[in-house]
PDB file of C-alpha atoms in Angstrom:
ATOM      1  CA  ILE A   1      -1.951  19.026 -12.074  1.00 43.00           C
ATOM      2  CA  ARG A   2      -3.822  16.797 -14.447  1.00 45.00           C
ATOM      3  CA  GLU A   3      -0.659  16.929 -16.614  1.00 45.00           C
ATOM      4  CA  ILE A   4       1.474  15.649 -14.088  1.00 45.00           C
ATOM      5  CA  GLN A   5      -1.124  12.899 -13.143  1.00 43.00           C
ATOM      6  CA  ALA A   6      -1.301  11.908 -16.838  1.00 42.00           C
ATOM      7  CA  THR A   7       2.438  11.446 -16.944  1.00 46.00           C
ATOM      8  CA  GLN A   8       3.584   9.965 -13.814  1.00 52.00           C
ATOM      9  CA  PHE A   9       0.395   8.394 -12.279  1.00 56.00           C
ATOM     10  CA  PRO A  10      -1.522   7.219 -15.339  1.00 58.00           C
ATOM     11  CA  GLN A  11      -5.142   6.027 -14.691  1.00 66.00           C
ATOM     12  CA  THR A  12      -5.188   6.079 -10.906  1.00 72.00           C
ATOM     13  CA  GLY A  13      -8.045   8.426 -10.646  1.00 76.00           C
ATOM     14  CA  PRO A  14      -8.861  10.652  -7.299  1.00 80.00           C
ATOM     15  CA  GLY A  15      -6.521   9.392  -4.356  1.00 83.00           C
ATOM     16  CA  TRP A  16      -9.407   8.482  -2.052  1.00 84.00           C
ATOM     17  CA  ILE A  17     -10.868   6.037  -4.794  1.00 86.00           C
ATOM     18  CA  TYR A  18      -7.481   4.405  -5.581  1.00 86.00           C
ATOM     19  CA  HIS A  19      -6.462   4.096  -1.930  1.00 87.00           C
ATOM     20  CA  ALA A  20      -9.589   2.578  -1.060  1.00 87.00           C
ATOM     21  CA  ARG A  21      -9.358   0.051  -4.135  1.00 86.00           C
ATOM     22  CA  PHE A  22      -5.635  -0.453  -3.979  1.00 85.00           C
ATOM     23  CA  THR A  23      -3.462   0.843  -1.352  1.00 85.00           C
ATOM     24  CA  LEU A  24      -5.487  -0.041   1.755  1.00 88.00           C
ATOM     25  CA  PRO A  25      -6.575  -3.605   0.837  1.00 88.00           C
ATOM     26  CA  ASN A  26      -3.038  -4.307  -0.462  1.00 85.00           C
ATOM     27  CA  SER A  27      -1.418  -2.967   2.711  1.00 86.00           C
ATOM     28  CA  LEU A  28      -3.674  -4.292   5.376  1.00 88.00           C
ATOM     29  CA  GLY A  29      -5.029  -7.382   3.649  1.00 88.00           C
ATOM     30  CA  LEU A  30      -8.710  -7.818   2.995  1.00 88.00           C
ATOM     31  CA  GLY A  31      -9.523  -9.132   6.460  1.00 89.00           C
ATOM     32  CA  LEU A  32      -7.890  -6.469   8.349  1.00 91.00           C
ATOM     33  CA  CYS A  33      -9.286  -3.904   6.082  1.00 91.00           C
ATOM     34  CA  ALA A  34     -12.936  -5.201   6.553  1.00 91.00           C
ATOM     35  CA  LEU A  35     -12.072  -5.184  10.406  1.00 91.00           C
ATOM     36  CA  SER A  36     -11.242  -1.707  10.196  1.00 92.00           C
ATOM     37  CA  ALA A  37     -14.094  -0.828   8.368  1.00 92.00           C
ATOM     38  CA  THR A  38     -16.196  -2.558  10.977  1.00 92.00           C
ATOM     39  CA  GLY A  39     -14.493  -0.709  13.842  1.00 91.00           C
ATOM     40  CA  ALA A  40     -15.133   2.625  12.114  1.00 91.00           C
ATOM     41  CA  LEU A  41     -18.876   1.918  11.889  1.00 92.00           C
ATOM     42  CA  TYR A  42     -18.836   0.871  15.514  1.00 90.00           C
ATOM     43  CA  ALA A  43     -17.200   4.016  16.180  1.00 89.00           C
ATOM     44  CA  LEU A  44     -19.843   6.065  14.514  1.00 89.00           C
ATOM     45  CA  VAL A  45     -22.655   4.236  16.133  1.00 90.00           C
ATOM     46  CA  ARG A  46     -21.413   4.253  19.543  1.00 86.00           C
ATOM     47  CA  ARG A  47     -19.954   7.819  19.800  1.00 84.00           C
ATOM     48  CA  ARG A  48     -17.534   7.383  22.478  1.00 86.00           C
ATOM     49  CA  ALA A  49     -14.960  10.185  22.820  1.00 88.00           C
ATOM     50  CA  PRO A  50     -11.798   7.971  22.130  1.00 87.00           C
ATOM     51  CA  ASP A  51     -13.419   6.088  19.259  1.00 86.00           C
ATOM     52  CA  LEU A  52     -14.681   9.484  17.627  1.00 88.00           C
ATOM     53  CA  LEU A  53     -11.197  11.186  18.059  1.00 90.00           C
ATOM     54  CA  LEU A  54      -9.495   8.359  16.463  1.00 88.00           C
ATOM     55  CA  LEU A  55     -12.072   8.187  13.850  1.00 89.00           C
ATOM     56  CA  SER A  56     -12.216  11.837  13.059  1.00 89.00           C
ATOM     57  CA  PHE A  57      -8.490  12.111  12.679  1.00 91.00           C
ATOM     58  CA  SER A  58      -8.494   9.124  10.475  1.00 90.00           C
ATOM     59  CA  LEU A  59     -11.373  10.559   8.336  1.00 90.00           C
ATOM     60  CA  VAL A  60      -9.648  14.223   7.922  1.00 92.00           C
ATOM     61  CA  TYR A  61      -6.192  12.612   7.189  1.00 90.00           C
ATOM     62  CA  TYR A  62      -7.720  10.454   4.617  1.00 89.00           C
ATOM     63  CA  ALA A  63      -9.822  13.302   3.046  1.00 90.00           C
ATOM     64  CA  VAL A  64      -6.727  15.468   2.675  1.00 89.00           C
ATOM     65  CA  ALA A  65      -4.363  12.488   1.508  1.00 86.00           C
ATOM     66  CA  GLY A  66      -6.857  11.334  -0.889  1.00 85.00           C
ATOM     67  CA  SER A  67      -7.913  14.751  -2.473  1.00 85.00           C
ATOM     68  CA  GLY A  68      -5.202  15.038  -4.848  1.00 79.00           C
ATOM     69  CA  TRP A  69      -4.904  12.992  -8.267  1.00 77.00           C
ATOM     70  CA  VAL A  70      -1.132  12.785  -7.712  1.00 76.00           C
ATOM     71  CA  VAL A  71      -1.112   9.476  -5.399  1.00 81.00           C
ATOM     72  CA  ALA A  72       1.386   7.449  -3.649  1.00 81.00           C
ATOM     73  CA  VAL A  73       1.102   4.577  -1.325  1.00 81.00           C
ATOM     74  CA  ARG A  74       3.242   6.246   1.363  1.00 85.00           C
ATOM     75  CA  TYR A  75       0.603   8.933   1.493  1.00 86.00           C
ATOM     76  CA  VAL A  76      -1.755   6.814   3.557  1.00 87.00           C
ATOM     77  CA  LEU A  77       1.163   5.319   5.679  1.00 89.00           C
ATOM     78  CA  PRO A  78       0.068   7.239   8.827  1.00 91.00           C
ATOM     79  CA  LEU A  79      -3.384   5.743   8.760  1.00 91.00           C
ATOM     80  CA  ILE A  80      -2.139   1.931   9.108  1.00 91.00           C
ATOM     81  CA  PRO A  81      -1.717   2.197  12.764  1.00 92.00           C
ATOM     82  CA  LEU A  82      -4.979   4.134  13.216  1.00 92.00           C
ATOM     83  CA  LEU A  83      -6.928   1.459  11.237  1.00 92.00           C
ATOM     84  CA  CYS A  84      -5.208  -1.234  13.241  1.00 91.00           C
ATOM     85  CA  LEU A  85      -6.576   0.492  16.212  1.00 92.00           C
ATOM     86  CA  LEU A  86      -9.924   0.614  14.768  1.00 91.00           C
ATOM     87  CA  ALA A  87     -10.025  -3.120  13.930  1.00 91.00           C
ATOM     88  CA  ALA A  88      -8.738  -4.180  17.438  1.00 90.00           C
ATOM     89  CA  ARG A  89     -11.771  -2.073  18.898  1.00 88.00           C
ATOM     90  CA  ALA A  90     -13.864  -4.240  16.649  1.00 88.00           C
ATOM     91  CA  LEU A  91     -12.362  -7.339  17.682  1.00 87.00           C
ATOM     92  CA  TRP A  92     -12.757  -6.461  21.196  1.00 85.00           C
ATOM     93  CA  GLU A  93     -16.462  -5.855  20.711  1.00 85.00           C
ATOM     94  CA  ILE A  94     -17.141  -8.848  18.636  1.00 85.00           C
ATOM     95  CA  ALA A  95     -15.296 -10.942  21.353  1.00 83.00           C
ATOM     96  CA  GLY A  96     -17.741  -9.389  23.872  1.00 80.00           C
ATOM     97  CA  TRP A  97     -20.510 -11.044  22.219  1.00 81.00           C
ATOM     98  CA  VAL A  98     -19.111 -14.631  22.059  1.00 79.00           C
ATOM     99  CA  SER A  99     -18.897 -17.041  25.164  1.00 82.00           C
ATOM    100  CA  LEU A 100     -15.935 -17.550  26.903  1.00 80.00           C
ATOM    101  CA  GLN A 101     -15.439 -21.003  25.745  1.00 84.00           C
ATOM    102  CA  ARG A 102     -15.386 -19.879  21.998  1.00 84.00           C
ATOM    103  CA  ARG A 103     -13.208 -16.765  22.250  1.00 83.00           C
ATOM    104  CA  PRO A 104      -9.966 -18.741  21.620  1.00 85.00           C
ATOM    105  CA  ALA A 105     -11.401 -19.975  18.485  1.00 88.00           C
ATOM    106  CA  LEU A 106     -12.542 -16.527  17.482  1.00 84.00           C
ATOM    107  CA  ALA A 107      -9.186 -15.110  18.161  1.00 83.00           C
ATOM    108  CA  ALA A 108      -7.489 -17.924  16.097  1.00 86.00           C
ATOM    109  CA  GLY A 109      -9.718 -17.537  13.235  1.00 86.00           C
ATOM    110  CA  MET A 110      -9.335 -13.641  13.172  1.00 85.00           C
ATOM    111  CA  ALA A 111      -5.679 -13.956  13.570  1.00 84.00           C
ATOM    112  CA  ILE A 112      -5.577 -16.226  10.588  1.00 87.00           C
ATOM    113  CA  LEU A 113      -8.004 -13.961   8.543  1.00 85.00           C
ATOM    114  CA  CYS A 114      -6.010 -10.951   9.597  1.00 86.00           C
ATOM    115  CA  VAL A 115      -2.384 -12.261   8.750  1.00 87.00           C
ATOM    116  CA  LEU A 116      -2.917 -14.827   5.980  1.00 89.00           C
ATOM    117  CA  ASP A 117      -3.535 -12.405   3.229  1.00 88.00           C
ATOM    118  CA  PRO A 118      -0.669  -9.990   3.942  1.00 88.00           C
ATOM    119  CA  ALA A 119       1.632 -12.718   4.521  1.00 90.00           C
ATOM    120  CA  TYR A 120       0.767 -14.237   1.137  1.00 91.00           C
ATOM    121  CA  ARG A 121       1.314 -10.827  -0.340  1.00 88.00           C
ATOM    122  CA  SER A 122       4.630 -10.410   1.363  1.00 89.00           C
ATOM    123  CA  VAL A 123       5.879 -13.869  -0.149  1.00 93.00           C
ATOM    124  CA  LEU A 124       4.980 -13.051  -3.515  1.00 91.00           C
ATOM    125  CA  TYR A 125       6.753  -9.549  -3.229  1.00 88.00           C
ATOM    126  CA  ASP A 126       9.671 -11.225  -1.953  1.00 92.00           C
ATOM    127  CA  GLN A 127       9.851 -13.473  -4.933  1.00 93.00           C
ATOM    128  CA  VAL A 128       9.758 -10.529  -7.119  1.00 90.00           C
ATOM    129  CA  LEU A 129      12.624  -8.996  -5.228  1.00 90.00           C
ATOM    130  CA  CYS A 130      14.687 -12.144  -5.571  1.00 92.00           C
ATOM    131  CA  ARG A 131      14.458 -12.103  -9.473  1.00 91.00           C
ATOM    132  CA  LYS A 132      17.070 -10.429 -11.380  1.00 89.00           C
ATOM    133  CA  ASP A 133      16.382  -6.668 -12.018  1.00 86.00           C
ATOM    134  CA  THR A 134      15.196  -5.910 -15.505  1.00 85.00           C
ATOM    135  CA  ARG A 135      17.999  -3.177 -15.834  1.00 83.00           C
ATOM    136  CA  LEU A 136      20.529  -5.670 -15.065  1.00 84.00           C
ATOM    137  CA  LEU A 137      18.834  -7.979 -17.888  1.00 87.00           C
ATOM    138  CA  ALA A 138      19.039  -5.154 -20.441  1.00 85.00           C
ATOM    139  CA  ALA A 139      22.593  -4.375 -19.500  1.00 84.00           C
ATOM    140  CA  GLU A 140      23.726  -8.083 -19.962  1.00 85.00           C
ATOM    141  CA  TRP A 141      21.667  -8.231 -23.121  1.00 86.00           C
ATOM    142  CA  VAL A 142      23.239  -5.117 -24.523  1.00 84.00           C
ATOM    143  CA  ALA A 143      26.853  -6.147 -23.416  1.00 82.00           C
ATOM    144  CA  ALA A 144      26.267  -9.420 -25.336  1.00 85.00           C
ATOM    145  CA  HIS A 145      24.580  -8.375 -28.427  1.00 86.00           C
ATOM    146  CA  VAL A 146      25.508  -4.587 -29.025  1.00 84.00           C
ATOM    147  CA  PRO A 147      29.127  -4.293 -30.630  1.00 85.00           C
ATOM    148  CA  PRO A 148      31.385  -1.957 -28.626  1.00 79.00           C
ATOM    149  CA  GLY A 149      31.284   1.576 -29.468  1.00 78.00           C
ATOM    150  CA  SER A 150      27.591   1.728 -30.679  1.00 80.00           C
ATOM    151  CA  LYS A 151      25.365   4.267 -29.696  1.00 81.00           C
ATOM    152  CA  VAL A 152      22.336   3.338 -27.593  1.00 80.00           C
ATOM    153  CA  ALA A 153      19.525   5.521 -26.604  1.00 81.00           C
ATOM    154  CA  LEU A 154      18.431   5.628 -22.991  1.00 79.00           C
ATOM    155  CA  GLY A 155      15.014   7.235 -21.924  1.00 76.00           C
ATOM    156  CA  GLY A 156      13.800   7.982 -18.359  1.00 71.00           C
ATOM    157  CA  ASN A 157      15.739   9.164 -15.589  1.00 73.00           C
ATOM    158  CA  ILE A 158      18.906   7.551 -14.275  1.00 73.00           C
ATOM    159  CA  TRP A 159      17.127   5.356 -11.693  1.00 73.00           C
ATOM    160  CA  GLY A 160      15.061   3.492 -14.464  1.00 73.00           C
ATOM    161  CA  ARG A 161      18.139   3.221 -16.942  1.00 75.00           C
ATOM    162  CA  PRO A 162      20.139  -0.168 -17.206  1.00 76.00           C
ATOM    163  CA  ASP A 163      23.826   0.524 -15.977  1.00 74.00           C
ATOM    164  CA  LEU A 164      25.708   0.355 -19.391  1.00 72.00           C
ATOM    165  CA  LEU A 165      28.761   2.377 -18.467  1.00 63.00           C
ATOM    166  CA  GLU A 166      31.347   1.939 -15.561  1.00 54.00           C
ATOM    167  CA  SER A 167      30.470   5.295 -13.904  1.00 43.00           C
ATOM    168  CA  PRO A 168      27.436   7.693 -13.937  1.00 47.00           C
ATOM    169  CA  GLU A 169      29.940  10.620 -14.715  1.00 42.00           C
ATOM    170  CA  VAL A 170      30.166   9.186 -18.458  1.00 40.00           C
ATOM    171  CA  LEU A 171      26.490   9.810 -18.919  1.00 43.00           C
ATOM    172  CA  GLN A 172      26.715  13.607 -18.514  1.00 42.00           C
TER     173      GLN A 172
END
């Protein structure tokens, strides 16, 4: 397994560290991630059956999904709704401590805190997706600079190669 990890997932480390440092903050945003952690701590302290059920599944799933060295973002996808529920639980309790007059301001502030970071990351991701793919740029460069009939070495799998030929059958 370490050989697979070294070639396909270099320098990710154990899954639970990678997901805590990269996947969850980038998926939820820092505000919602912090609110989820607050909800998890609240569930541990209050020990109510619904909270403990939600928390126990989340922790067990995270332990299993993060136990390997081969990590993928999709491994923690089932945790996202559960973490949002824990965040909502924390927000509900925080709102109970605030006076009725200040609750709208708290709700607006928390909404901004929880939405701003993911919205910003989404815009950045959309900007990347709107750029020309590097495979297309490589194919255009080869078409413009390499004489027809020349041999070109292509590494990797078919999904990472520039499309230099009319059909994939020619690659076989």
